[in-house]
mmCIF file of C-alpha atoms in Angstrom:
data_model
loop_
_atom_site.group_PDB
_atom_site.id
_atom_site.type_symbol
_atom_site.label_atom_id
_atom_site.label_comp_id
_atom_site.label_asym_id
_atom_site.label_seq_id
_atom_site.Cartn_x
_atom_site.Cartn_y
_atom_site.Cartn_z
ATOM 1 C CA MET N 1 -19.559 14.510 32.254
ATOM 2 C CA THR N 2 -18.310 12.358 29.407
ATOM 3 C CA PHE N 3 -18.292 12.885 25.679
ATOM 4 C CA HIS N 4 -17.320 10.754 22.723
ATOM 5 C CA ILE N 5 -14.219 11.554 20.675
ATOM 6 C CA GLU N 6 -13.978 9.873 17.287
ATOM 7 C CA PRO N 7 -10.914 7.580 16.931
ATOM 8 C CA VAL N 8 -9.369 9.762 14.221
ATOM 9 C CA GLY N 9 -9.811 12.865 16.368
ATOM 10 C CA GLY N 10 -8.280 11.114 19.363
ATOM 11 C CA ILE N 11 -5.231 10.071 17.384
ATOM 12 C CA LEU N 12 -4.800 13.615 16.044
ATOM 13 C CA LEU N 13 -5.088 15.028 19.564
ATOM 14 C CA VAL N 14 -2.453 12.628 20.890
ATOM 15 C CA LEU N 15 -0.111 13.554 18.023
ATOM 16 C CA ALA N 16 -0.574 17.261 18.779
ATOM 17 C CA PHE N 17 0.160 16.632 22.480
ATOM 18 C CA CYS N 18 3.337 14.764 21.525
ATOM 19 C CA VAL N 19 4.508 17.588 19.251
ATOM 20 C CA GLY N 20 3.811 20.140 21.993
ATOM 21 C CA TYR N 21 5.735 18.038 24.522
ATOM 22 C CA PHE N 22 8.750 17.661 22.234
ATOM 23 C CA VAL N 23 8.754 21.398 21.479
ATOM 24 C CA TYR N 24 8.686 22.105 25.205
ATOM 25 C CA LYS N 25 11.517 19.656 25.913
ATOM 26 C CA HIS N 26 13.566 21.070 23.032
ATOM 27 C CA THR N 27 13.256 24.608 24.419
ATOM 28 C CA CYS N 28 14.375 23.496 27.914
ATOM 29 C CA HIS N 29 17.989 23.439 26.745
ATOM 30 C CA GLY N 30 18.133 27.235 26.448
ATOM 31 C CA ALA N 31 20.051 29.672 28.651
ATOM 32 C CA THR N 32 17.361 29.863 31.342
ATOM 33 C CA GLY N 33 16.707 26.122 31.464
ATOM 34 C CA LYS N 34 12.962 26.717 31.363
ATOM 35 C CA GLY N 35 10.866 25.496 28.474
ATOM 36 C CA ASP N 36 8.722 27.749 26.325
ATOM 37 C CA VAL N 37 5.240 26.696 27.407
ATOM 38 C CA VAL N 38 3.458 29.241 25.222
ATOM 39 C CA GLY N 39 5.449 28.196 22.151
ATOM 40 C CA ALA N 40 4.738 24.531 22.846
ATOM 41 C CA ILE N 41 0.996 25.132 23.228
ATOM 42 C CA GLY N 42 0.930 27.272 20.091
ATOM 43 C CA CYS N 43 2.857 24.672 18.115
ATOM 44 C CA GLY N 44 0.582 21.878 19.350
ATOM 45 C CA ALA N 45 -2.504 23.901 18.432
ATOM 46 C CA ALA N 46 -1.112 24.654 14.975
ATOM 47 C CA VAL N 47 -0.293 20.983 14.388
ATOM 48 C CA LEU N 48 -3.743 19.919 15.582
ATOM 49 C CA THR N 49 -5.403 22.463 13.292
ATOM 50 C CA ALA N 50 -3.354 21.345 10.301
ATOM 51 C CA LEU N 51 -4.020 17.660 10.985
ATOM 52 C CA ILE N 52 -7.751 18.258 11.382
ATOM 53 C CA LEU N 53 -7.816 20.123 8.092
ATOM 54 C CA VAL N 54 -5.966 17.289 6.368
ATOM 55 C CA PHE N 55 -7.444 14.213 8.057
ATOM 56 C CA GLY N 56 -10.455 15.489 10.000
ATOM 57 C CA GLY N 57 -12.892 16.220 7.225
ATOM 58 C CA SER N 58 -16.463 15.176 7.721
ATOM 59 C CA HIS N 59 -16.377 11.634 9.022
ATOM 60 C CA THR N 60 -20.087 11.591 9.752
ATOM 61 C CA GLU N 61 -22.500 9.909 7.424
ATOM 62 C CA SER N 62 -25.058 12.211 5.905
ATOM 63 C CA VAL N 63 -28.489 11.366 7.229
ATOM 64 C CA PRO N 64 -31.373 12.058 4.869
ATOM 65 C CA SER N 65 -33.877 14.487 6.280
ATOM 66 C CA GLU N 66 -37.175 13.150 7.560
ATOM 67 C CA ARG N 67 -39.123 15.638 5.475
ATOM 68 C CA GLY N 68 -38.142 13.989 2.215
ATOM 69 C CA ALA N 69 -37.354 15.727 -1.051
ATOM 70 C CA PRO N 70 -38.666 19.261 -1.416
ATOM 71 C CA SER N 71 -41.533 19.626 -3.830
ATOM 72 C CA ALA N 72 -41.649 22.221 -6.594
ATOM 73 C CA LEU N 73 -45.246 23.209 -5.816
ATOM 74 C CA PRO N 74 -46.590 24.334 -2.462
ATOM 75 C CA SER N 75 -48.623 21.669 -0.715
ATOM 76 C CA ASP N 76 -51.575 23.880 0.268
ATOM 77 C CA GLY N 77 -53.788 22.421 -2.487
ATOM 78 C CA PRO N 78 -55.091 23.601 -5.858
ATOM 79 C CA ARG N 79 -56.158 27.211 -6.305
#
């Protein structure tokens, strides 16, 4: 199964992955020597959400409806 990711969305996803990776690597230097996976995922998700809100917007073109403009009067004929 494949699906299309818009270029802007792909770039934002890669940036969020990078932030999550760097957060994980930064937390590896603690006393236990294990990285904080949950913190890294949460940070990556927060960064992705913020970037989508800033850059994501609606990048789709609005397509006019096939029905045309709505009319003020019903189209069932004169009464």
